[in-house]
Short mmCIF file of C-alpha atoms in Angstrom, two decimals:
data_model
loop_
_atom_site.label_atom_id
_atom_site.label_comp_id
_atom_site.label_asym_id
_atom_site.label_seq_id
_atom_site.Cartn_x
_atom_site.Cartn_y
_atom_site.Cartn_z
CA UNK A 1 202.15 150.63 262.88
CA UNK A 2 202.99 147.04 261.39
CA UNK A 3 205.85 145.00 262.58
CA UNK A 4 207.90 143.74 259.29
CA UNK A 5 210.02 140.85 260.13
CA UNK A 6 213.77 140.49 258.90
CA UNK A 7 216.05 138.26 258.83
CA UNK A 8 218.20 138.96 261.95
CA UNK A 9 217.03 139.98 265.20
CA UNK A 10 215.96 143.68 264.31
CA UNK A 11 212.45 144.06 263.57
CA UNK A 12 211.30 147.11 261.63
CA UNK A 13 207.65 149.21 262.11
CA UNK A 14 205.50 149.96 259.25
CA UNK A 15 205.77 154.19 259.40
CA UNK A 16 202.41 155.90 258.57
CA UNK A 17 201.33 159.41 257.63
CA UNK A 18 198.64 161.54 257.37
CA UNK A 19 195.70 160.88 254.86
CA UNK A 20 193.16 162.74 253.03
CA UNK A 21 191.26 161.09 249.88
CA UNK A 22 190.35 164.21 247.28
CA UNK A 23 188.57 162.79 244.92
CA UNK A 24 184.59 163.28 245.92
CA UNK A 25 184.16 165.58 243.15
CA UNK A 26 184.62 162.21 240.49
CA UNK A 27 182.38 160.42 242.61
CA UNK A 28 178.82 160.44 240.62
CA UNK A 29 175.62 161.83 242.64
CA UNK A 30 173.31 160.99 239.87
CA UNK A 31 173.37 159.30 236.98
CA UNK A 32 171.60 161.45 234.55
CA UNK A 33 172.25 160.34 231.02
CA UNK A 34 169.64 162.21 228.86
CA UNK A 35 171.87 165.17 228.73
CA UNK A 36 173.66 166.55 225.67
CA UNK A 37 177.50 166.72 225.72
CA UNK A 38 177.35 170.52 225.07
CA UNK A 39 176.90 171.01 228.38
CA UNK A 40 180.06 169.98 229.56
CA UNK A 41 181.98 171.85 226.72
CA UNK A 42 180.28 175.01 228.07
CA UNK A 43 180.79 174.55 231.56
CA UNK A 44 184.75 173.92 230.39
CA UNK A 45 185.20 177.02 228.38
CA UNK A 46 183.46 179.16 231.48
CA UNK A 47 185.09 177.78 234.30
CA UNK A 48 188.47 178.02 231.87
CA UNK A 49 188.12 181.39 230.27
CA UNK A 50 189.50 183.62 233.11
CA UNK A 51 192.41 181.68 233.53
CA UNK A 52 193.18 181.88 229.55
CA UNK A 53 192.48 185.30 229.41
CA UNK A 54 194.93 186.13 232.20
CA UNK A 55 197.35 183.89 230.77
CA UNK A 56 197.18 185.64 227.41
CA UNK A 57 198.05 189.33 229.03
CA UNK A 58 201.06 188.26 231.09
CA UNK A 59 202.29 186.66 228.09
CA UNK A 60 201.14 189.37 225.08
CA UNK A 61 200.34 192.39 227.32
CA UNK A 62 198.26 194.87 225.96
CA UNK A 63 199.49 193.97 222.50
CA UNK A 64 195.92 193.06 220.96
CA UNK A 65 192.35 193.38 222.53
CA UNK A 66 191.02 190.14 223.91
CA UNK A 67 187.53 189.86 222.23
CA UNK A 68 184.92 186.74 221.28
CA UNK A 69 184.85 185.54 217.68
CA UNK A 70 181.58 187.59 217.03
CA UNK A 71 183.63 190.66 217.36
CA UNK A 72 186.60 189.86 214.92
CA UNK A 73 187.93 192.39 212.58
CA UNK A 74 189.10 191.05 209.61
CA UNK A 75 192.99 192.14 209.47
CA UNK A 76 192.94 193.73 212.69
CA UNK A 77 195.40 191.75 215.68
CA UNK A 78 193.33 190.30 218.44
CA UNK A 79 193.46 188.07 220.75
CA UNK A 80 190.51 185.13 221.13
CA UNK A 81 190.02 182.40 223.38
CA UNK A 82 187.92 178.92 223.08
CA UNK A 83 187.87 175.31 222.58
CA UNK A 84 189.40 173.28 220.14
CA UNK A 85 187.78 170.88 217.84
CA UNK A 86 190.20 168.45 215.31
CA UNK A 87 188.65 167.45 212.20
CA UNK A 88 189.58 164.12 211.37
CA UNK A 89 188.72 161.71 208.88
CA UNK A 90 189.82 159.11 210.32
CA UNK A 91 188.25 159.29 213.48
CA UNK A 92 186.26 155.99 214.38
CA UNK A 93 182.95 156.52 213.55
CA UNK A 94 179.08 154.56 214.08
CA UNK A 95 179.33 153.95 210.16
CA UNK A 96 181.99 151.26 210.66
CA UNK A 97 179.48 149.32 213.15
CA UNK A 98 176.83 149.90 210.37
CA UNK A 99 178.99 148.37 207.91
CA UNK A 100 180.37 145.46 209.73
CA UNK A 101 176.54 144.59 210.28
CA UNK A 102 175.18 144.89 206.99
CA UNK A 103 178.06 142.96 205.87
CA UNK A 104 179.75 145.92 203.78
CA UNK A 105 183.32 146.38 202.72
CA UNK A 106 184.52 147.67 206.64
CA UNK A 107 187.18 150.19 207.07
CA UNK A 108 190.79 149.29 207.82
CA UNK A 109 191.31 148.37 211.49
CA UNK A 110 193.82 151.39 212.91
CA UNK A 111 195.92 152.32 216.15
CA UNK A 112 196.21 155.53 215.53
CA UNK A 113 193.63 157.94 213.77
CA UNK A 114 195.63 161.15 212.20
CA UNK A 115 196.10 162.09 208.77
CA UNK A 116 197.32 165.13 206.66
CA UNK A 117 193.82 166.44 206.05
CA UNK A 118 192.88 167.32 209.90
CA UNK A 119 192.38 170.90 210.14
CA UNK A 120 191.73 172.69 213.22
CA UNK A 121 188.91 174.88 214.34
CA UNK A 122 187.82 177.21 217.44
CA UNK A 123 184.84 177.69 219.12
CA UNK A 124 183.41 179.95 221.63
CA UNK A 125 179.89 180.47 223.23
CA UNK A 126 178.54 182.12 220.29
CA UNK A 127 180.76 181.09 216.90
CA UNK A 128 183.63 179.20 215.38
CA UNK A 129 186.28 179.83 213.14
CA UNK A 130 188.74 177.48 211.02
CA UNK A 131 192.28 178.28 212.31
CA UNK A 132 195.51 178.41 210.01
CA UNK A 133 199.12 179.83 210.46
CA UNK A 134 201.47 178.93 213.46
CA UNK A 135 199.46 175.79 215.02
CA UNK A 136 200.28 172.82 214.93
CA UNK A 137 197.31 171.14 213.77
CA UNK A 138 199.04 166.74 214.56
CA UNK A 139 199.93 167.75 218.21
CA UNK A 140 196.42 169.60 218.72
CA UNK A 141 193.69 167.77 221.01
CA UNK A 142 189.87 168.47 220.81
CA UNK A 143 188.58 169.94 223.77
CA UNK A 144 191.71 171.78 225.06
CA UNK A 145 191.05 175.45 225.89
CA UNK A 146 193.31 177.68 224.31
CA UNK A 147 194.01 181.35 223.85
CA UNK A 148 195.06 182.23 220.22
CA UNK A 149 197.01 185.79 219.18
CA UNK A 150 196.45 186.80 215.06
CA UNK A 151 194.16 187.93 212.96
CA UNK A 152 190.97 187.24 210.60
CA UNK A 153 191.96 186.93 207.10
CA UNK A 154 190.21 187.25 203.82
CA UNK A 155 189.11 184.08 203.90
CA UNK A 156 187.14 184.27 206.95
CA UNK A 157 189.86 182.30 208.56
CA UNK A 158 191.66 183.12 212.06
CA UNK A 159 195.62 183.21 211.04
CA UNK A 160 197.71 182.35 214.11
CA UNK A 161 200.53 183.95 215.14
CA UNK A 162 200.91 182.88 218.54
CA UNK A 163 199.29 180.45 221.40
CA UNK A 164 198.70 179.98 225.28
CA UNK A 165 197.38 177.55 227.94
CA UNK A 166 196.30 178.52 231.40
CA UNK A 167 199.23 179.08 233.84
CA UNK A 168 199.75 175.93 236.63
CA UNK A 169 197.71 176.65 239.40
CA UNK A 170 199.18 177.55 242.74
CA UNK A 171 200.83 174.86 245.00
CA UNK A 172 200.42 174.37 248.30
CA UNK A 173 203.40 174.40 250.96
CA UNK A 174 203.77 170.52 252.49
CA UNK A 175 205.42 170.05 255.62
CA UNK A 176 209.14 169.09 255.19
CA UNK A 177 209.50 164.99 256.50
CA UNK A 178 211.81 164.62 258.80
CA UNK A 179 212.48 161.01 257.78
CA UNK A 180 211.73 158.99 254.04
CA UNK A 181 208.27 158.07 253.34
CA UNK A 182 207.93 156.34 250.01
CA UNK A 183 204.64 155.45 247.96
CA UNK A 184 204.64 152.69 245.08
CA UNK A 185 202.48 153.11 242.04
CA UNK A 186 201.62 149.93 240.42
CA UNK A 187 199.57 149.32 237.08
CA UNK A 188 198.61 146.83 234.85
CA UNK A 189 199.02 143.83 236.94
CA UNK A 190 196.15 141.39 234.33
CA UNK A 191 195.35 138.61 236.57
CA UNK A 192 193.70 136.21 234.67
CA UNK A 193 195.07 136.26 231.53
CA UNK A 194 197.52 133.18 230.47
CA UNK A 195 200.29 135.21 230.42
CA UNK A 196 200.16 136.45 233.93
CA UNK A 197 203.27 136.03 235.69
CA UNK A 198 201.96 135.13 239.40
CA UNK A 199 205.39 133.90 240.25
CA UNK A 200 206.96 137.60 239.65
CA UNK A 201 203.77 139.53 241.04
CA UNK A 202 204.18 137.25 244.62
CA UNK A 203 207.64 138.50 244.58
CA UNK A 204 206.47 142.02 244.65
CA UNK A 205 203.99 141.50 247.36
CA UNK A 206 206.75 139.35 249.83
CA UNK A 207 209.41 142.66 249.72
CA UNK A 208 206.57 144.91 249.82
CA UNK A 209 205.28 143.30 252.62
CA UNK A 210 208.89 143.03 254.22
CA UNK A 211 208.66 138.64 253.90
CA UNK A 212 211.98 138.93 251.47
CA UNK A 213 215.08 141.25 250.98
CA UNK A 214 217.71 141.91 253.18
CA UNK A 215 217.72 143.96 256.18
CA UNK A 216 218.54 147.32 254.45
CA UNK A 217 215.87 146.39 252.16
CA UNK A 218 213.48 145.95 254.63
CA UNK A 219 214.26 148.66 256.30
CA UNK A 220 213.11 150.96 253.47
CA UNK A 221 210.06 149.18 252.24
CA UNK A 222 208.74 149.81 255.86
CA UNK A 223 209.05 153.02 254.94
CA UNK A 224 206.40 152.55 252.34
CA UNK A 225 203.31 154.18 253.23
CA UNK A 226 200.96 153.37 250.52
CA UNK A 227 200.35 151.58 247.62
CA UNK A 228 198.96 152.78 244.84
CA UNK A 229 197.12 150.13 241.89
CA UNK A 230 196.47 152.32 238.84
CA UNK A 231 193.80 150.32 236.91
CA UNK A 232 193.97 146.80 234.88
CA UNK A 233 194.46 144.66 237.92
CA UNK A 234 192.63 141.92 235.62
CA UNK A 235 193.54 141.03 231.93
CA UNK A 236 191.72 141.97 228.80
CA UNK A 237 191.38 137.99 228.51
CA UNK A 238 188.76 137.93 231.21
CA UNK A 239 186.61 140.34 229.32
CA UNK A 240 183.92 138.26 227.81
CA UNK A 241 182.92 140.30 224.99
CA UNK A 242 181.00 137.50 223.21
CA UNK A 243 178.04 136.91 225.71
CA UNK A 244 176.24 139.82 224.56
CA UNK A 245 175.82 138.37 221.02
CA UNK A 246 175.20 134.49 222.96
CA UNK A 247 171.67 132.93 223.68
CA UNK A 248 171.37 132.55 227.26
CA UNK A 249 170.31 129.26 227.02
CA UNK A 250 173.94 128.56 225.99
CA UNK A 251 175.60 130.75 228.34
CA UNK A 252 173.11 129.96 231.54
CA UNK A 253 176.02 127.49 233.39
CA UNK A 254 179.05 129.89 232.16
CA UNK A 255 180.97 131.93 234.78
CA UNK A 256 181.93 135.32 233.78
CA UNK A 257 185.69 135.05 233.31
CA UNK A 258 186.22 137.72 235.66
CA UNK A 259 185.06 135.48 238.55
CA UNK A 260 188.15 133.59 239.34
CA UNK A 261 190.44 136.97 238.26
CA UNK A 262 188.75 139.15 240.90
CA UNK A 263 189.50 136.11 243.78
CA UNK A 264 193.19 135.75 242.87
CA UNK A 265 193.41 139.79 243.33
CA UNK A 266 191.49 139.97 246.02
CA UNK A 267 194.38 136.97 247.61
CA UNK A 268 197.02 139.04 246.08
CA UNK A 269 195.25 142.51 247.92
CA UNK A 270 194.78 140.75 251.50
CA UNK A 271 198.70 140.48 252.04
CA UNK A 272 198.99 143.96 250.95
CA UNK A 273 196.14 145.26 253.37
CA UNK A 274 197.38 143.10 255.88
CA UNK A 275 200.44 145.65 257.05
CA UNK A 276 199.85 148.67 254.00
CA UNK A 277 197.21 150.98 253.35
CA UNK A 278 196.04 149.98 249.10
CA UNK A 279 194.09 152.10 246.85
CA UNK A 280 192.51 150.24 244.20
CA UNK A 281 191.80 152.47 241.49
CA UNK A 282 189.32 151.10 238.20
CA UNK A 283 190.79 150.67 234.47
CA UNK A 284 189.57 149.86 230.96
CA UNK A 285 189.97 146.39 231.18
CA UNK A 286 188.23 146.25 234.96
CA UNK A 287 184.86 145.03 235.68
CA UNK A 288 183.82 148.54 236.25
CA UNK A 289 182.05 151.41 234.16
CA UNK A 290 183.59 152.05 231.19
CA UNK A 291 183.15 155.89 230.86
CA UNK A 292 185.54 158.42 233.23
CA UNK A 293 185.04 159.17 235.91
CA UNK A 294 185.45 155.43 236.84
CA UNK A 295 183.25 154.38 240.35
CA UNK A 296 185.01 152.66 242.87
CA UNK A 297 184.55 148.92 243.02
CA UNK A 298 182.01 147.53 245.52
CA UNK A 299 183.84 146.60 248.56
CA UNK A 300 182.06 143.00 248.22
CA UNK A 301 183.89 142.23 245.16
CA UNK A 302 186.95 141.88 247.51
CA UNK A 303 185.73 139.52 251.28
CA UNK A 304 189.10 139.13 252.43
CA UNK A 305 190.60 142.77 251.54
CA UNK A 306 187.74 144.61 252.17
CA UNK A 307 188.19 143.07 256.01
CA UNK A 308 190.71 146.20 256.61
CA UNK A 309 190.18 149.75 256.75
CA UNK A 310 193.77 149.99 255.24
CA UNK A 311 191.87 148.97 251.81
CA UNK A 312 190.17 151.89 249.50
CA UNK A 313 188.61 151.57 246.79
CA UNK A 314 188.94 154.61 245.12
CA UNK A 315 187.79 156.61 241.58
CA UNK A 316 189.87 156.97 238.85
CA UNK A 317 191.07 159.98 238.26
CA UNK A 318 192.22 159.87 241.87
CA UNK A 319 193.29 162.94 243.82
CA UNK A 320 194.87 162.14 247.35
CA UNK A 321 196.83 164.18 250.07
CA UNK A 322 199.41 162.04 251.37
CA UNK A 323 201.95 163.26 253.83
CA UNK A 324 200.11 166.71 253.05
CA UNK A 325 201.68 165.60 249.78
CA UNK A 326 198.98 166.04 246.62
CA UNK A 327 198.93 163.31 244.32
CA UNK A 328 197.10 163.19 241.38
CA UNK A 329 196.51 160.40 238.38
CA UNK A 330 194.75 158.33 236.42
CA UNK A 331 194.78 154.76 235.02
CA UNK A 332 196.35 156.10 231.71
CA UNK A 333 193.20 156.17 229.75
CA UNK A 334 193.73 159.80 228.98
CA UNK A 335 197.54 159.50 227.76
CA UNK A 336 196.68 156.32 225.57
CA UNK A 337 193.67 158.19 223.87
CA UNK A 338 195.42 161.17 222.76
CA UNK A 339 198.66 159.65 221.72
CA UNK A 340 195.95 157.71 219.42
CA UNK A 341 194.94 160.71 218.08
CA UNK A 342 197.97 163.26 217.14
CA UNK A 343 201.64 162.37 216.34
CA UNK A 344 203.04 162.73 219.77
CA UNK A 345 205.24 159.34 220.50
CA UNK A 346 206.53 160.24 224.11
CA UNK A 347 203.84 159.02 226.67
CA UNK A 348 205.49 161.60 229.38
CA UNK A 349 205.05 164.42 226.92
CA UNK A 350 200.91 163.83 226.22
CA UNK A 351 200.88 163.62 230.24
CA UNK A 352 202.98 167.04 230.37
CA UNK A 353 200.79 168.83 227.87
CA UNK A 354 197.67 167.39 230.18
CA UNK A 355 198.68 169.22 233.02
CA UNK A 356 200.02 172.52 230.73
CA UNK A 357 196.33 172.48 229.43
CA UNK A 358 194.99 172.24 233.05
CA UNK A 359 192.78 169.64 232.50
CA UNK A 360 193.28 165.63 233.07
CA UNK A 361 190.99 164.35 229.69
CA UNK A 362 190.84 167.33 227.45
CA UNK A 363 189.94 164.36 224.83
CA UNK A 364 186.60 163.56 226.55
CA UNK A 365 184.31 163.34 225.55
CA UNK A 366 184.82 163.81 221.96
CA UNK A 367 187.04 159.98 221.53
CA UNK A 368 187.41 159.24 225.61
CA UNK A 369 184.03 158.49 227.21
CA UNK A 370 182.94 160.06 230.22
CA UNK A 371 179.83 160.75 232.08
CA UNK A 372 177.80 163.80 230.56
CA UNK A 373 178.36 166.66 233.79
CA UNK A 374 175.91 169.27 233.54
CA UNK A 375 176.99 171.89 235.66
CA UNK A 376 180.94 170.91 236.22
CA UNK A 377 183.95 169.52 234.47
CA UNK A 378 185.55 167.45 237.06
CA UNK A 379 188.51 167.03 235.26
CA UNK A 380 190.02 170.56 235.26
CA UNK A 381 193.28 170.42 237.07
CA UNK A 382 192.30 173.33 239.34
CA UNK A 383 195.12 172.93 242.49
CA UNK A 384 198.56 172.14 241.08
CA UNK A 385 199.51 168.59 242.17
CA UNK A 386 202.75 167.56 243.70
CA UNK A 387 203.05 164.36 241.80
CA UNK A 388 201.10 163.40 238.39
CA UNK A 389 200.92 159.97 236.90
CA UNK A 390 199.68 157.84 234.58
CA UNK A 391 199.36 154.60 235.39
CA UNK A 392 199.13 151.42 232.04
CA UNK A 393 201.81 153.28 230.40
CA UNK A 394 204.75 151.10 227.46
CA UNK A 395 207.45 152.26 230.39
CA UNK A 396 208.43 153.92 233.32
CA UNK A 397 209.43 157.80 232.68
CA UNK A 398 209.89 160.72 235.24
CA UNK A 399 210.22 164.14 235.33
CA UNK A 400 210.28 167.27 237.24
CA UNK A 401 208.62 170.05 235.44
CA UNK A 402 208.68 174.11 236.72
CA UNK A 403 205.77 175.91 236.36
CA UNK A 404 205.63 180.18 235.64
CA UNK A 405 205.78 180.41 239.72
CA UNK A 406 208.50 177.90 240.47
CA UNK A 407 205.59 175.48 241.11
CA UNK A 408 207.25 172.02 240.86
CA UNK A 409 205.55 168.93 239.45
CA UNK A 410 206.76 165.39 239.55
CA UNK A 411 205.39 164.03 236.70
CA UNK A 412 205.64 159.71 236.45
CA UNK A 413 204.10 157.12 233.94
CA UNK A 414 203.52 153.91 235.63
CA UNK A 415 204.81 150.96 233.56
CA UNK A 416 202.29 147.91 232.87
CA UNK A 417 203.19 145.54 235.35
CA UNK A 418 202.44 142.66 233.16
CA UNK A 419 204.39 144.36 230.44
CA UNK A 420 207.72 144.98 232.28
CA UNK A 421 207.15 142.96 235.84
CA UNK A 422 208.07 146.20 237.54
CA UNK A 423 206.53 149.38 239.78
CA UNK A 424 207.68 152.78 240.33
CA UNK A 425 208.56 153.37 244.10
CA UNK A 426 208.56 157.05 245.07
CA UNK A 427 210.66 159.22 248.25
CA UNK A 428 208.41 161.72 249.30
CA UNK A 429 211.12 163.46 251.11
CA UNK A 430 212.96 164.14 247.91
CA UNK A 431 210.84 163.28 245.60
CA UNK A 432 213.25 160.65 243.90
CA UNK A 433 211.51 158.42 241.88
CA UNK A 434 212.54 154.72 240.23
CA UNK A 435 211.01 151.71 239.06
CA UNK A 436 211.65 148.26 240.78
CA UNK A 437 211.60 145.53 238.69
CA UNK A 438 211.20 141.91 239.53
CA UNK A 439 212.67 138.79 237.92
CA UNK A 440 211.56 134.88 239.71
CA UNK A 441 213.71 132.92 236.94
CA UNK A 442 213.80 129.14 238.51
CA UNK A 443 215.52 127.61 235.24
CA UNK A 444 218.57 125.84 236.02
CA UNK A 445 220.56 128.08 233.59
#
């Protein structure tokens, strides 16, 4: 325990709990990438099916015989499971590199990649089959496994009639606390980038850290037991995206911009480690591999934090027991790719449907990079968590979602904190959750 000082003559000690990082199955044993992607797709729809098909008979019952696509009747009811694939012609393709090269007319910069002539279609181990009827086609992700009720019609199409995802795995029992224990999740803080607001971020660190606030307030935040960074602790700005098309004569006395970013967090990172167990967690604009799973920085990167054993670096996704609490997230990668890709507009929803489908990136890695598993897929959600998040996110949302078994899921997206200048602070005793937000304003007015 940490002493926190306050104002008066009361000083407050730093509670702890118990610890246990989850996430060795995203770290990488080899880095094998001469494999095909198929792979991975297989391993999903295996290690998936069972679930699926279970689902599909507490929901249906013995209404229609579950089969594979090789053994569809045309006009008899039956019941199929596999993985989705999206058509879509707007999807980004290699062309558009082609054509910006050979100086051709290039194709219209987009956000968002969906359009009226996607059509869906489902594949097994074997065959595929274009779907039609009651799915919705905008919502629908490629890669999701999904169980589909209907029938084969004339066409040689499958016609829907109804749907299913696997059921929310088990939870497991945590001890009640007998007092509050609260984690922040933070995201998005882009140090380095002109707009970053240092003033606002050194607020956050002083009533973290118990150096501001009144007494009540620093009696809770020594409550705080961890903190949680959920990716883009440096700005997009510090990405130097040009060097690779540069002579290195001309670049041979230039400093990577993300020099001076990664000593200002690792100054911001030594107050927290100081009196806090961190977990740093990787995000897109991180120097860090690009593809999911995301390594853990090099604890080099960071002299002065890495001085502690209260600092982790950590994967992302990142699976934790705290408190015997599980946590599970991700730097928001996974939300921010599929809301690119169907019509959803509610960030909490894509991260609900996530954990219906039982998988974290159902995307990769058909738009959402990730390493090429041979014999795995990491990212199947295969113990329910306690808490979900998703860190880089427009705003902070919450919500408690029930699974079939009274399972209960906190589910959280972490705002940017360069976006909003605020964190999301959560009680693990009754799983209350709010955002904190910061304001320095030294104007005279």
């Amino acid at each position: 325990m940490t002493e926190m000082p306050s104002s008066g003559q009361e000083t407050f000690q730093r509670l702890s709990c118990d610890y246990e990082n989850l996430s060795s199955r995203f770290k990488l044993q080899d880095r094998n990438y001469q494999r095909q992607y198929a792979h991975l797709y297989s391993e999903r729809l295996i290690s998936m099916r069972p679930g699926l098909e279970k689902a599909a008979r507490r929901k249906w019952g013995e209404d229609a015989p579950l089969c594979h696509l090789y053994q569809l009747v045309s006009g008899e009811k039956q019941i199929v499971v596999g993985t989705l694939f999206k058509s879509m012609e707007l999807k980004p393709s290699i062309l558009k590199e082609i054509s910006e090269d050979r100086n051709l007319t290039p194709q219209p910069v987009r956000e968002r990649f969906f359009s009226d002539s996607d059509f869906l279609v489902l594949e097994d181990e074997l065959q595929r089959v274009v779907l039609t009827g009651n799915i919705d086609v905008q919502t629908a992700i490629t890669g999701t496994v999904i169980a589909v009720k209907g029938f084969e019609n004339d066409n040689g199409k499958f016609e829907v009639e109804d749907s299913c995802y696997v059921d929310l795995p088990s939870i497991e029992e945590f001890p009640p606390l007998d007092d509050d224990r609260y984690i922040i999740l933070m995201s998005g803080l882009g140090i380095g980038s002109d707009q970053t607001d240092l003033m606002n971020l050194q607020l956050m660190v002083d009533i973290i850290t118990g150096q501001l606030g009144t007494a009540d307030q620093q009696k809770m935040f020594s409550k705080v037991v961890r903190v949680i960074i959920a990716g883009n602790s440096l700005s997009e700005s510090t990405q130097d995206k040009g060097v690779l098309t540069t002579a290195k004569y001309l670049t041979r006395k230039s400093q990577a911009g993300t020099v001076e970013g990664v000593k200002t967090l690792d100054h911001i990172l030594v107050q927290l480690t100081s009196c806090i167990p961190v977990d740093l967690m990787a995000g897109d604009f991180d120097p860090a591999n690009s593809s999911l799973p995301q390594q853990p920085f090099h604890r080099c990167m960071f002299p002065q934090s890495s001085v502690y054993s209260t600092f982790n670096s950590v994967t992302n996704p990142y699976e934790a027991k705290i408190a015997g609490i599980r946590v599970l997230g991700s730097s928001g990668q996974n939300v921010t790719d599929i809301y690119q890709f169907t019509t959803m507009e509610d960030r909490l929803s894509i991260l609900e449907q996530t954990l219906k489908y039982g998988h974290i990136a159902p995307s990769a890695p058909d738009t959402l990079a990730c390493y090429p598993f041979y014999d795995q897929d990491p990212f199947i959600i295969k113990e329910c968590p306690a808490i979900y998040f998703a860190g880089n996110q427009p705003r902070f949302q919450t919500k408690k979602l029930t699974g079939s078994c009274d399972q209960e899921v906190l589910l959280v997206t972490v705002p940017s904190f360069q976006e909003t200048k605020s964190c999301v602070i959560i009680n693990l005793r009754t799983m209350d959750c709010q955002p904190l937000i910061f304001s320095a304003n030294l104007s005279s007015s």
